[in-house]
Tab-separated table of C-alpha atoms in Angstrom:
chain	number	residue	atom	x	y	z
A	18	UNK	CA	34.370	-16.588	-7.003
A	19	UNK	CA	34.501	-19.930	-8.091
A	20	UNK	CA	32.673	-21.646	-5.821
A	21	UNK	CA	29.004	-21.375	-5.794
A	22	UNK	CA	27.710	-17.939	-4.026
A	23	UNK	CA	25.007	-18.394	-1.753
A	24	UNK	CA	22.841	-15.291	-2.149
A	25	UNK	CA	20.117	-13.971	0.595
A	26	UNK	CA	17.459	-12.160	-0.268
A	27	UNK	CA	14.925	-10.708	2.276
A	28	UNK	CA	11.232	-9.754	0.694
A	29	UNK	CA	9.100	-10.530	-1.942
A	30	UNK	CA	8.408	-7.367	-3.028
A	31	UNK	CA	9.593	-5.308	-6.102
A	32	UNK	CA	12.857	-4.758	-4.947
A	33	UNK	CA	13.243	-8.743	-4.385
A	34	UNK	CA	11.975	-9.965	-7.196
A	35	UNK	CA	14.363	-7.845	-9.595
A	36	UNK	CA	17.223	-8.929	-7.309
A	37	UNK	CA	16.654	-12.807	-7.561
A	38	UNK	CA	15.739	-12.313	-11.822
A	39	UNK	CA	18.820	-10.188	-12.260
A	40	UNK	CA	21.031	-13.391	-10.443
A	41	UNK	CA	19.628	-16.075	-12.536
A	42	UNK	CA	22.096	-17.085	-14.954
A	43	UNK	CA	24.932	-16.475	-12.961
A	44	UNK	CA	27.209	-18.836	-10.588
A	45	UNK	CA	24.996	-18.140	-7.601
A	46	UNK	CA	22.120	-20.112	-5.557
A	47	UNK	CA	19.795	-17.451	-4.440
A	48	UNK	CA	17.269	-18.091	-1.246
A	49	UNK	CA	14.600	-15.648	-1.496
A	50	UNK	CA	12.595	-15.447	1.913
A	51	UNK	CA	9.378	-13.501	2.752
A	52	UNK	CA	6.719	-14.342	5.243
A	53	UNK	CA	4.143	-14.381	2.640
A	54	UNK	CA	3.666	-16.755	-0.174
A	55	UNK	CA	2.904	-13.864	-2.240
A	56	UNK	CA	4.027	-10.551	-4.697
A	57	UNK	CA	1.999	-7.673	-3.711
A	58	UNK	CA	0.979	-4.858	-6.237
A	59	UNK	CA	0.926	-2.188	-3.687
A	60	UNK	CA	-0.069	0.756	-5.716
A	61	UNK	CA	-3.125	-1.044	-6.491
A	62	UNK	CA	-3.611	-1.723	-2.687
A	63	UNK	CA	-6.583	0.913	-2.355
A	64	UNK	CA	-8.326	-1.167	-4.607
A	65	UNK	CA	-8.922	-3.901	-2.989
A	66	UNK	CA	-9.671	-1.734	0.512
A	67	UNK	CA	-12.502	-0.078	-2.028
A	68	UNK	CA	-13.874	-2.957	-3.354
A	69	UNK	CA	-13.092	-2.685	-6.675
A	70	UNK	CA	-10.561	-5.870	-7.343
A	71	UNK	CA	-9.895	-8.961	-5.260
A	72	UNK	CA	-6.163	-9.984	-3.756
A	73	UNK	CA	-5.798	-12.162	-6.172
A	74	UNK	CA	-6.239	-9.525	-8.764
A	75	UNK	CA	-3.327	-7.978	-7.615
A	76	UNK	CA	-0.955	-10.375	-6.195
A	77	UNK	CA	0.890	-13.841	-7.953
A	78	UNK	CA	2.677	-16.785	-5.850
A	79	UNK	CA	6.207	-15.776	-5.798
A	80	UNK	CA	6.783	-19.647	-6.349
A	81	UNK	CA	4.657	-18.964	-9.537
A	82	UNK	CA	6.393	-15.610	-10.921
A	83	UNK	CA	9.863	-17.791	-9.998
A	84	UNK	CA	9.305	-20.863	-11.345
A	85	UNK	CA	11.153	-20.732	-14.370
A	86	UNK	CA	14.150	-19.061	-12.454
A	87	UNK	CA	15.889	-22.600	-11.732
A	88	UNK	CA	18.905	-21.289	-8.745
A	89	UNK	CA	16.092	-19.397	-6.664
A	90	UNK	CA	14.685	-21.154	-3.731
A	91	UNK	CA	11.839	-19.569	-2.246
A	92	UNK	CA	11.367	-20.060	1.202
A	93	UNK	CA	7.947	-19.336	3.376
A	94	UNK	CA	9.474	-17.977	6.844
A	95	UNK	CA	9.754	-15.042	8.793
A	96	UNK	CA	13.453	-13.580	9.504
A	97	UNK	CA	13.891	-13.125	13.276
A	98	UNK	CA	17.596	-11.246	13.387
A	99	UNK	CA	20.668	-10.859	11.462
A	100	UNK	CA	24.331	-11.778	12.388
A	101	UNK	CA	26.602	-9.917	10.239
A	102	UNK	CA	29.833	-11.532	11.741
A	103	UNK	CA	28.929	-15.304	11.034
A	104	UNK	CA	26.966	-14.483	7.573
A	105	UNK	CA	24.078	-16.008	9.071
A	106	UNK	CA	19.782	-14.824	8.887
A	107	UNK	CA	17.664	-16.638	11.111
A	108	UNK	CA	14.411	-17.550	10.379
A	109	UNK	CA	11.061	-18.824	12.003
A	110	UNK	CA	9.264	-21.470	9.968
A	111	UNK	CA	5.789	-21.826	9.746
A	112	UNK	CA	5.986	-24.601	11.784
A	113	UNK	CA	7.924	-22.702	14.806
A	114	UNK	CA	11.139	-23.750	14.227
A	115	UNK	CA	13.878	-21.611	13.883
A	116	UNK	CA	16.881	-22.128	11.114
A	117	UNK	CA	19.942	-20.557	10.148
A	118	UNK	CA	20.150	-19.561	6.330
A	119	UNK	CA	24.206	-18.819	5.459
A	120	UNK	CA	24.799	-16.393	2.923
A	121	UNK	CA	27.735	-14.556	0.779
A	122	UNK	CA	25.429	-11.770	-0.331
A	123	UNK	CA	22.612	-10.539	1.464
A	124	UNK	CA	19.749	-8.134	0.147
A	125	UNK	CA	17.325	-6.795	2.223
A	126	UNK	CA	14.217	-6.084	0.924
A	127	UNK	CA	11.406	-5.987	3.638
A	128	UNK	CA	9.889	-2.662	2.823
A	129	UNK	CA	7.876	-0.605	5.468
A	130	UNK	CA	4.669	-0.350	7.296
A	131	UNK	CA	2.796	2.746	8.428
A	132	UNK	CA	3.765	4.791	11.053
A	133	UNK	CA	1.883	6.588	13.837
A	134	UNK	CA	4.036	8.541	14.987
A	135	UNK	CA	5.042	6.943	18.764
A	136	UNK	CA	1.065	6.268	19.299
A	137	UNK	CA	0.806	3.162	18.237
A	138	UNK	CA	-2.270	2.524	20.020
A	139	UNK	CA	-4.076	4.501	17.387
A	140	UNK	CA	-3.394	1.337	14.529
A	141	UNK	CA	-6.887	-0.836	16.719
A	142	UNK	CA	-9.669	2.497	14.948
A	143	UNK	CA	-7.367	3.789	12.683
A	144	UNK	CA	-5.936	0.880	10.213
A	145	UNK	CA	-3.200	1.927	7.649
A	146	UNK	CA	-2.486	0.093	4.261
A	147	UNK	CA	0.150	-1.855	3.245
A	148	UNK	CA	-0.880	-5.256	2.395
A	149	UNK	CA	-3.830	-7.632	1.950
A	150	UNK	CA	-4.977	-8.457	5.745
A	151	UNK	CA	-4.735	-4.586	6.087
A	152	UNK	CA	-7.196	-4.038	2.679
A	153	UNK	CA	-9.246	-6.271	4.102
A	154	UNK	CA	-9.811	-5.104	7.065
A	155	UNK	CA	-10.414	-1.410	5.660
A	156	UNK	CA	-12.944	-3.151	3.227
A	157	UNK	CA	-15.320	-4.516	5.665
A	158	UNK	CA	-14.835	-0.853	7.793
A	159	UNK	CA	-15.905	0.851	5.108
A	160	UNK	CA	-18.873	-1.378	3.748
A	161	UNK	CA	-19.448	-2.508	7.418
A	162	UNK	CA	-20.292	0.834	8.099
A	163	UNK	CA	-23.214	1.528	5.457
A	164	UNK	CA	-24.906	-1.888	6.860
A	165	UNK	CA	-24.767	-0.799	10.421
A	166	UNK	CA	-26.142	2.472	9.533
A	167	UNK	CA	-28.745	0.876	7.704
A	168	UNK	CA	-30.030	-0.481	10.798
A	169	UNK	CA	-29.150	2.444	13.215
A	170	UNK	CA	-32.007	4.832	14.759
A	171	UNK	CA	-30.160	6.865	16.486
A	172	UNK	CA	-29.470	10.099	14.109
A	173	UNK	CA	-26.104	10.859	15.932
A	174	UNK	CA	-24.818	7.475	15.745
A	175	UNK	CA	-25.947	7.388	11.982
A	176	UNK	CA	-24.196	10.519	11.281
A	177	UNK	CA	-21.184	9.030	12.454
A	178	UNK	CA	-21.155	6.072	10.849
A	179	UNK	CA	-21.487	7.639	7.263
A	180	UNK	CA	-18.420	10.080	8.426
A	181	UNK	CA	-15.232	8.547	6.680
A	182	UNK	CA	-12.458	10.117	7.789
A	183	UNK	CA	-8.583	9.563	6.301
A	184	UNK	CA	-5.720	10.965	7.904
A	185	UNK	CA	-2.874	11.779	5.229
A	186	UNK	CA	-2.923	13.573	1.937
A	187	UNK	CA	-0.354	11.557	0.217
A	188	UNK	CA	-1.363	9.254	-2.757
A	189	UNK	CA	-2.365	6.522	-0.635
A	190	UNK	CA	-4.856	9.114	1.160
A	191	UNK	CA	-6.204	10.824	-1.961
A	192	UNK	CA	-7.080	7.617	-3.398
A	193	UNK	CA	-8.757	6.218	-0.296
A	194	UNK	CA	-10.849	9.442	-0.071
A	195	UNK	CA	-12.086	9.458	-3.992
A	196	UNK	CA	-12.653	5.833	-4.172
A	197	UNK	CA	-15.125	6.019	-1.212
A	198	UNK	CA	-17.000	8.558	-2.248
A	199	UNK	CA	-17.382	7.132	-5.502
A	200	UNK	CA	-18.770	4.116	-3.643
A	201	UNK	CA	-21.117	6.131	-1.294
A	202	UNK	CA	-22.395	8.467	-4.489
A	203	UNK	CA	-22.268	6.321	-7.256
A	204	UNK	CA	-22.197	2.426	-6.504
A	205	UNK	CA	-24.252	2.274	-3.233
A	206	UNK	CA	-26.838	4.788	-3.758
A	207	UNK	CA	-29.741	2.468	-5.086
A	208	UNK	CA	-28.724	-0.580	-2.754
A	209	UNK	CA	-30.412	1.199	0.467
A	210	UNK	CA	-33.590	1.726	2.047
A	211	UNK	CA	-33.274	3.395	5.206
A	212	UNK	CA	-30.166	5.370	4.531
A	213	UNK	CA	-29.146	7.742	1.677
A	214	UNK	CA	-25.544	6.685	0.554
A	215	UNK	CA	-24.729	9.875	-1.517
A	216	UNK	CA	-25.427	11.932	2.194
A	217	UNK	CA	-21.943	10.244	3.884
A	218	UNK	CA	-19.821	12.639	4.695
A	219	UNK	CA	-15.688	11.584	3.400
A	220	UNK	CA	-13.139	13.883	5.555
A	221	UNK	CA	-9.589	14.201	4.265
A	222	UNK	CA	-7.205	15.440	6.777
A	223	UNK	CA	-3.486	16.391	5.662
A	224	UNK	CA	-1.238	18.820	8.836
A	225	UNK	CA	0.438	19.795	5.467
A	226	UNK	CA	-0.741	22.894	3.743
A	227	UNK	CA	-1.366	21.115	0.160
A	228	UNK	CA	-2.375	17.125	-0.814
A	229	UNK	CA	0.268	15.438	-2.282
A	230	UNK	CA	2.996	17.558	-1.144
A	231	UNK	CA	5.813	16.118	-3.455
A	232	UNK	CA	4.074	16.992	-6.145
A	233	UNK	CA	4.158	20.125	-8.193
A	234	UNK	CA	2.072	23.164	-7.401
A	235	UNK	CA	0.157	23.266	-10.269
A	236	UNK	CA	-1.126	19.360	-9.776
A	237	UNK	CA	-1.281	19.744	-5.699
A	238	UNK	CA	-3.892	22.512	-6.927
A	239	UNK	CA	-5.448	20.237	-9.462
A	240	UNK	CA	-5.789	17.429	-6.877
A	241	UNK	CA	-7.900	19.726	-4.484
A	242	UNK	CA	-9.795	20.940	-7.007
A	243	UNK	CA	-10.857	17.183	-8.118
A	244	UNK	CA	-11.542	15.825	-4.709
A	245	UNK	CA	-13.752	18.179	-3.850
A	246	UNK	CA	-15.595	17.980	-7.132
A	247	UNK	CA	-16.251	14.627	-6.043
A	248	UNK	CA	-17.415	15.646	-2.609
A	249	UNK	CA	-13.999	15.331	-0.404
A	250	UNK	CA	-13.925	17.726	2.199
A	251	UNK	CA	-10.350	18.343	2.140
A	252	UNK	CA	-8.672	20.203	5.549
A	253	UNK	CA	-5.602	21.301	5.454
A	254	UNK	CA	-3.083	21.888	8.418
A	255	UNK	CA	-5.247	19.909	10.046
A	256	UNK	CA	-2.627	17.439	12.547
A	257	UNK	CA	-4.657	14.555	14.110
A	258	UNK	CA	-3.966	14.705	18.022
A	259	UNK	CA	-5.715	11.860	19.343
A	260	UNK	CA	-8.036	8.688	17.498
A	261	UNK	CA	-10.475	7.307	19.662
A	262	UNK	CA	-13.243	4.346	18.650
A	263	UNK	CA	-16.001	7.225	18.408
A	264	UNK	CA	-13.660	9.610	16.045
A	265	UNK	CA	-10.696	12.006	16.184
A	266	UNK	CA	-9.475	15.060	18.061
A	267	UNK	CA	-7.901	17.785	15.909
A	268	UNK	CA	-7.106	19.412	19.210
A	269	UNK	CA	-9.919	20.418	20.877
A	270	UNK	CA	-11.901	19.626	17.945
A	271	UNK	CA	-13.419	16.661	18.015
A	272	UNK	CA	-14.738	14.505	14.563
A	273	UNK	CA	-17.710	11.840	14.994
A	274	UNK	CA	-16.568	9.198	13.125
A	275	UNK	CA	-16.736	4.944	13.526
A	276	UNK	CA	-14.612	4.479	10.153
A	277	UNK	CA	-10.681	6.421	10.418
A	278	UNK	CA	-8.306	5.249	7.900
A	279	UNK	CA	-4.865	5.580	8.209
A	280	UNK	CA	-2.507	6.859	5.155
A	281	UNK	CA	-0.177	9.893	6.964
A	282	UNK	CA	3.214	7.841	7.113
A	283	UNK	CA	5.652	4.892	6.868
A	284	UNK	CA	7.652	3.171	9.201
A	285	UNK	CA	10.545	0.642	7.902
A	286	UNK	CA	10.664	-2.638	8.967
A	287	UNK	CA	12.052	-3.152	12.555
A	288	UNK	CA	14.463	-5.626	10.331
A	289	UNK	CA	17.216	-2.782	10.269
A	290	UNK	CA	17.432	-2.436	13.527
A	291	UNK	CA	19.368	-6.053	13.576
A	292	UNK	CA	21.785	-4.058	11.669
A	293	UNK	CA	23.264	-2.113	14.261
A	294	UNK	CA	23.962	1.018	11.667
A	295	UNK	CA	22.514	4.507	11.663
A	296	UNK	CA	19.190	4.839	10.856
A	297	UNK	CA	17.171	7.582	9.804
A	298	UNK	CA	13.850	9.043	11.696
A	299	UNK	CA	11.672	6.671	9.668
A	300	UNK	CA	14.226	3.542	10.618
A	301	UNK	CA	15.169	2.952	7.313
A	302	UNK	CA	19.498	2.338	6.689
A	303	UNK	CA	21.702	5.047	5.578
A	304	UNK	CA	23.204	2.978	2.362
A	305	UNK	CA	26.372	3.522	0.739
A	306	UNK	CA	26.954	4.801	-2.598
A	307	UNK	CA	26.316	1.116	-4.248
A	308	UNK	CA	23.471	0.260	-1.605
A	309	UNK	CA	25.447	-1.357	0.408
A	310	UNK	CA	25.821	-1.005	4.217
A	311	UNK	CA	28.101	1.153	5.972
A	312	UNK	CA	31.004	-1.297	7.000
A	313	UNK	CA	29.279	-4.623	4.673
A	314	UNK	CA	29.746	-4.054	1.926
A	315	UNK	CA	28.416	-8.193	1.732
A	316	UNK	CA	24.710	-6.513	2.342
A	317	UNK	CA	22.787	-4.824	0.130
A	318	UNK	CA	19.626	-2.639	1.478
A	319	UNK	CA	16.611	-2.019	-1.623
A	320	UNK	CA	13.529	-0.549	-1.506
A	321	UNK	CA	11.572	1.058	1.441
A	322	UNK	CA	14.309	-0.292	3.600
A	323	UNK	CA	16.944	1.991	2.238
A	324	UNK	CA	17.604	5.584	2.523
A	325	UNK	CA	19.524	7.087	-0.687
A	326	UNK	CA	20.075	10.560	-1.448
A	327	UNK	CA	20.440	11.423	-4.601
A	328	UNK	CA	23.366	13.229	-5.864
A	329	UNK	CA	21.442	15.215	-8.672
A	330	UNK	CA	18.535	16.456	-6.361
A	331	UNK	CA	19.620	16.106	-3.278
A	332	UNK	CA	17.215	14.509	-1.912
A	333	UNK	CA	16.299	10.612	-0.939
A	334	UNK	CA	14.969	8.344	-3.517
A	335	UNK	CA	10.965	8.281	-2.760
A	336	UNK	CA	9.936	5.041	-1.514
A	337	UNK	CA	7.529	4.338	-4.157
A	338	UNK	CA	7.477	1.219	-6.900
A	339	UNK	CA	9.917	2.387	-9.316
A	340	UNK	CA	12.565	3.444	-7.231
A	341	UNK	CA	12.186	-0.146	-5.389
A	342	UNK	CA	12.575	-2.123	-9.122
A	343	UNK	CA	15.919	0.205	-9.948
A	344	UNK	CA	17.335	-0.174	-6.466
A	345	UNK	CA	16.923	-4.162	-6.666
A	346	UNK	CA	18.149	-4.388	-10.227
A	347	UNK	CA	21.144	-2.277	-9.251
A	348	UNK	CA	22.134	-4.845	-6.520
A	349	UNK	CA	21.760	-7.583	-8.598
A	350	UNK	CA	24.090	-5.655	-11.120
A	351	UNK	CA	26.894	-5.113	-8.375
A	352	UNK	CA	26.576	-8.302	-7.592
A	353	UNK	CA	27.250	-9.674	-11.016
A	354	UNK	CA	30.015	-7.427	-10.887
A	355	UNK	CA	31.542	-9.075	-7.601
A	356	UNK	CA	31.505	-12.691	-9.471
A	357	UNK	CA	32.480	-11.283	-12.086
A	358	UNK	CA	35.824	-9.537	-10.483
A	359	UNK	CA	34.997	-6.332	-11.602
A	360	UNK	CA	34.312	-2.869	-9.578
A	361	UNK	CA	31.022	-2.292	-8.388
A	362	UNK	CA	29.182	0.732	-10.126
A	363	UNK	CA	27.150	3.613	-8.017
A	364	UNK	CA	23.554	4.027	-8.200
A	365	UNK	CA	21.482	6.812	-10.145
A	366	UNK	CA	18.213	7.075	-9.699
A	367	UNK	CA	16.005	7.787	-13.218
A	368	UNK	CA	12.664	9.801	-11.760
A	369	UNK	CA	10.073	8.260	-14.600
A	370	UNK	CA	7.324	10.485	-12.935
A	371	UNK	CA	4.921	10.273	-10.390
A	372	UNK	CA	1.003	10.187	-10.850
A	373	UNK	CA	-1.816	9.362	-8.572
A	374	UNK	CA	-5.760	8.964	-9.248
A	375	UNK	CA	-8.598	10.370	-7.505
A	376	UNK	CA	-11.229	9.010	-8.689
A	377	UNK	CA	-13.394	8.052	-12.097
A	378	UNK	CA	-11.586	9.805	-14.743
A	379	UNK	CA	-9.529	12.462	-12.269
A	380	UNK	CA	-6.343	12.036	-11.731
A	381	UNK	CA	-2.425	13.867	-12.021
A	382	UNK	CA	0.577	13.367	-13.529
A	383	UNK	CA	4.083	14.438	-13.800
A	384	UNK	CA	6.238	12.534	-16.074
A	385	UNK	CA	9.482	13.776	-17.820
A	386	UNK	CA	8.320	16.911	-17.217
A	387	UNK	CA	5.150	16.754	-18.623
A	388	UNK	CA	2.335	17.594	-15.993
A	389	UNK	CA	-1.021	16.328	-16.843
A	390	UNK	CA	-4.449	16.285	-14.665
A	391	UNK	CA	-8.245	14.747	-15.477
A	392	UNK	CA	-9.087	12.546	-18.084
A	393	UNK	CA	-5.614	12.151	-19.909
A	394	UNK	CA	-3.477	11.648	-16.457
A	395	UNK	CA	-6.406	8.810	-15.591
A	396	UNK	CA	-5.791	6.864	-18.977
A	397	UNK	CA	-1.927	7.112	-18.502
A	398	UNK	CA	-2.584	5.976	-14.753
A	399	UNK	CA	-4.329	2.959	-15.960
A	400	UNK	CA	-2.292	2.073	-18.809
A	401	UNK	CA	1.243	2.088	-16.592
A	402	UNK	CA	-0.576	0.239	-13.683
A	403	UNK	CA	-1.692	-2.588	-15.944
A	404	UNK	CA	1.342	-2.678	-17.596
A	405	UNK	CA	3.458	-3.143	-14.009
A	406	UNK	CA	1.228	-5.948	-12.919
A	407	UNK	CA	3.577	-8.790	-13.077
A	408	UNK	CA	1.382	-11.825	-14.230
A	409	UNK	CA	-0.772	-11.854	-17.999
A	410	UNK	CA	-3.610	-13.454	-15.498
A	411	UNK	CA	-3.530	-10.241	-13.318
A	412	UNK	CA	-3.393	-7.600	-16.365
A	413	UNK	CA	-6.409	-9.403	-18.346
A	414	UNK	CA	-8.581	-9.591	-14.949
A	415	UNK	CA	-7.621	-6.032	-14.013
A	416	UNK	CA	-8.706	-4.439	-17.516
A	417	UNK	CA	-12.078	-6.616	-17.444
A	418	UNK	CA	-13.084	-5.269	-14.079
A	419	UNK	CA	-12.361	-1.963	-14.670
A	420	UNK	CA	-14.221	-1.946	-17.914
A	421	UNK	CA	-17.157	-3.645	-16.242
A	422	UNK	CA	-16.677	-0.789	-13.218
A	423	UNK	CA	-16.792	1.948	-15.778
A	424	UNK	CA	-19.985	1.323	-17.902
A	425	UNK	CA	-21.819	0.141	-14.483
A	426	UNK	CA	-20.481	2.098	-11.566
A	427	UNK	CA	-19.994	-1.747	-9.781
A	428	UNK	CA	-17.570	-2.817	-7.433
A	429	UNK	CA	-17.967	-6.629	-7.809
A	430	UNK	CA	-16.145	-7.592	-4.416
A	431	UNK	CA	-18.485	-5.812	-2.412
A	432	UNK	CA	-18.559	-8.351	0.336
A	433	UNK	CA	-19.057	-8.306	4.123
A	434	UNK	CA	-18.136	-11.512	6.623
A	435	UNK	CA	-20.411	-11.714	9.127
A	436	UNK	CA	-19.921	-8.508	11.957
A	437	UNK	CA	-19.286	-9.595	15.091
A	438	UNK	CA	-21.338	-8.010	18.006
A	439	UNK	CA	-20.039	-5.881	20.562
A	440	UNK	CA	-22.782	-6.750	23.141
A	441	UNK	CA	-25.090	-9.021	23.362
A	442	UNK	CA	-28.435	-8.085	21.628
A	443	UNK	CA	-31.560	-6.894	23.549
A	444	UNK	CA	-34.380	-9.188	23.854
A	445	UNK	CA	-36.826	-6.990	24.308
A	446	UNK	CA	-35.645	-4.153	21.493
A	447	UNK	CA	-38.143	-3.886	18.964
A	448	UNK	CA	-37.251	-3.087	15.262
A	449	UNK	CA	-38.990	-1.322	13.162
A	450	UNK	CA	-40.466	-2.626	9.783
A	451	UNK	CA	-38.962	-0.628	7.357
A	452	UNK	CA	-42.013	1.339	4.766
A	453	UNK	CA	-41.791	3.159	2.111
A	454	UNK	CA	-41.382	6.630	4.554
A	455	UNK	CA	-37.843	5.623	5.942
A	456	UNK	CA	-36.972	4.927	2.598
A	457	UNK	CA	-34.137	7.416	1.601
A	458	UNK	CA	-34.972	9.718	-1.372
């Protein structure tokens, strides 16, 4: 090409960022679009919902991480379709008006959301995680809780407001279910008077018959075995049939509980729909052998967005970080190779090894064979994590906190916005003055 080629990219996410680094020195003005201003860290995502960092501790302005990338434009918008025939993605701005962006190449990288599985009504008591607003939100659940209970009487009610319960086994699951135990046992046992923190009850549910099914059998084991020395009460082909504000039916079993956290499955953005191609049954695009789409070969599809299988497994690329980073780099590489005039090369995905924590010093790992648990697989879990964070500013702050968190059991961001009431209170209640018998041993 020797005009200029107007590049698309969809997402600010790992995927997107390799895409618009791996175009910068070539003949091509990029437009990277996302309806955030903001990089996300997502495997440090639990985090935050725990209170042990802050966003900002594990996000950067794209703007920022871009700045010295001089033919990327970033653009804060939300894409509203697709034409494939005129080359065109339209976009709301944050002022309501709606845009067309041309493009030569397009790259979507919008990644997914969590999926309840055609009851969608479940998302109001049982929030998922998958960005900041979400982490959030599961924070003040979570601390919400203890503070309500706190004040709560009633031993039922109290019961059930110290009963955590996370649907889904999977990483995101396991790490919900250490990390708030850890807070309940460790952090927030000297804070109360009325209430004994270390007595919540944190309920794992997985339909499955192991945590952290893609993992090997000898770590799946390893994994039980550490959340329950932590206190996890870990059920297994247990499938979630109904989630109610007052707790969940596991048939005609029903669980107490005014905190449910969501971690049992993803959903890919309703983006691909605009594509008119086939989907699979979590909505993500059937890509072509150089991640292109079926019949456009001008669009590229990365990340969480993309279903891949991979020739030497058979079996999709998992939808976690690194296969996000190789996917976008690989785009950007065939797209060199289109302004280049040279044949565009398959992709291979390299497995570097999956690993997931559980807690304080518990955690697995498989990588390049090597299969790790405890102490070890924790180090090499925090090492790789602050080495992925993409700003300096985020590594420094990350390895500070966690130092702090391990010599004092704090979680610094432990903070609660005022809780809005669901009725207005009774003038005539009387509360109790709290003495040194309802203290909590």
């Amino acid at each position: 090409m020797s005009e200029r080629c107007k590049v698309v990219v969809v997402g600010g996410g790992f995927a997107g960022l390799e895409v618009a680094r791996g175009l910068s020195r070539e003949n091509a003005d990029v437009v990277l679009i996302d309806r955030t201003n903001h990089h996300l860290f997502q495997p440090l995502l639990y985090q935050v919902a725990t209170a042990g960092l802050a966003p900002s501790d594990i996000a950067a302005p794209i703007r920022s991480v871009l700045r010295r990338v001089d033919n990327v434009t970033v653009r804060l918008a939300e894409v509203t379709n697709l034409d494939l025939e005129s080359r065109e993605v339209a976009i709301e701005t944050p002022e309501g008006q709606t845009e067309q962006v041309p493009y030569d190449r397009l790259v979507l990288a919008a990644g997914a959301s969590h999926s309840y599985f055609g009851h969608d009504e479940w998302a109001e008591h049982a929030p998922g995680l998958k960005t900041l607003t979400d982490a959030l939100e599961i924070r003040q659940r979570v601390l919400a809780a203890f503070e309500k209970a706190e004040w709560e009487s009633d031993p039922a009610v109290q019961e059930a407001l110290l009963t955590f319960v996370v649907v889904g086994g999977g990483p995101t699951g396991v790490e919900l279910a250490g990390a708030i135990s850890e807070i309940a046992c460790q952090t927030l046992r000297k804070d109360y008077r009325a209430i004994n923190t270390a007595d919540a009850t944190i309920l794992l549910l997985e339909g499955a018959d192991a945590v952290l099914g893609t993992y090997p059998e000898s770590l799946r084991k390893s994994a039980l075995r550490q959340l329950e020395s932590l206190g996890v009460q870990v059920r297994l082909g247990s499938r979630v049939t109904k989630v109610t504000e007052d707790g969940v039916y596991l048939g005609e079993e029903f669980i107490p509980s005014k905190t449910i956290l969501w971690a049992a499955g993803v959903q890919a953005s309703p983006l691909a729909k605009a594509l008119g191609v086939e989907l699979d049954r979590a909505g993500r695009v059937k890509v072509e052998n150089d991640l292109s789409v079926p019949g456009h070969p001008e669009v590229f599809v990365t990340g969480d967005l993309a279903t891949f299988i991979d020739p030497k497994t058979n079996q999709p690329v998992p939808g976690v970080a690194q296969g996000a980073i190789q996917m976008g780099q690989h785009a950007a590489k065939n797209i060199r190779a289109d302004l280049a005039g040279k044949p565009r090369t398959g992709f291979r995905y390299v497995d570097k090894g999956n690993m997931a924590t559980i807690g304080r010093s518990r955690a697995v790992a498989d990588v390049m064979g090597i299969r790790i648990s405890g102490f070890l697989a924790w180090l090499l879990w925090v090492f790789v994590h602050v080495w992925f964070l993409v700003t300096y500013r985020n590594r420094l702050v990350v390895m500070v906190k966690w130092a702090w968190a391990w010599f004092t059991h704090d979680r610094a961001t432990r903070l609660v916005w005022p809780l809005r009431a669901e009725k207005k209170p009774d003038p005539g209640r009387v509360v109790p003055w709290p003495d040194a018998e309802s203290k909590s041993a």
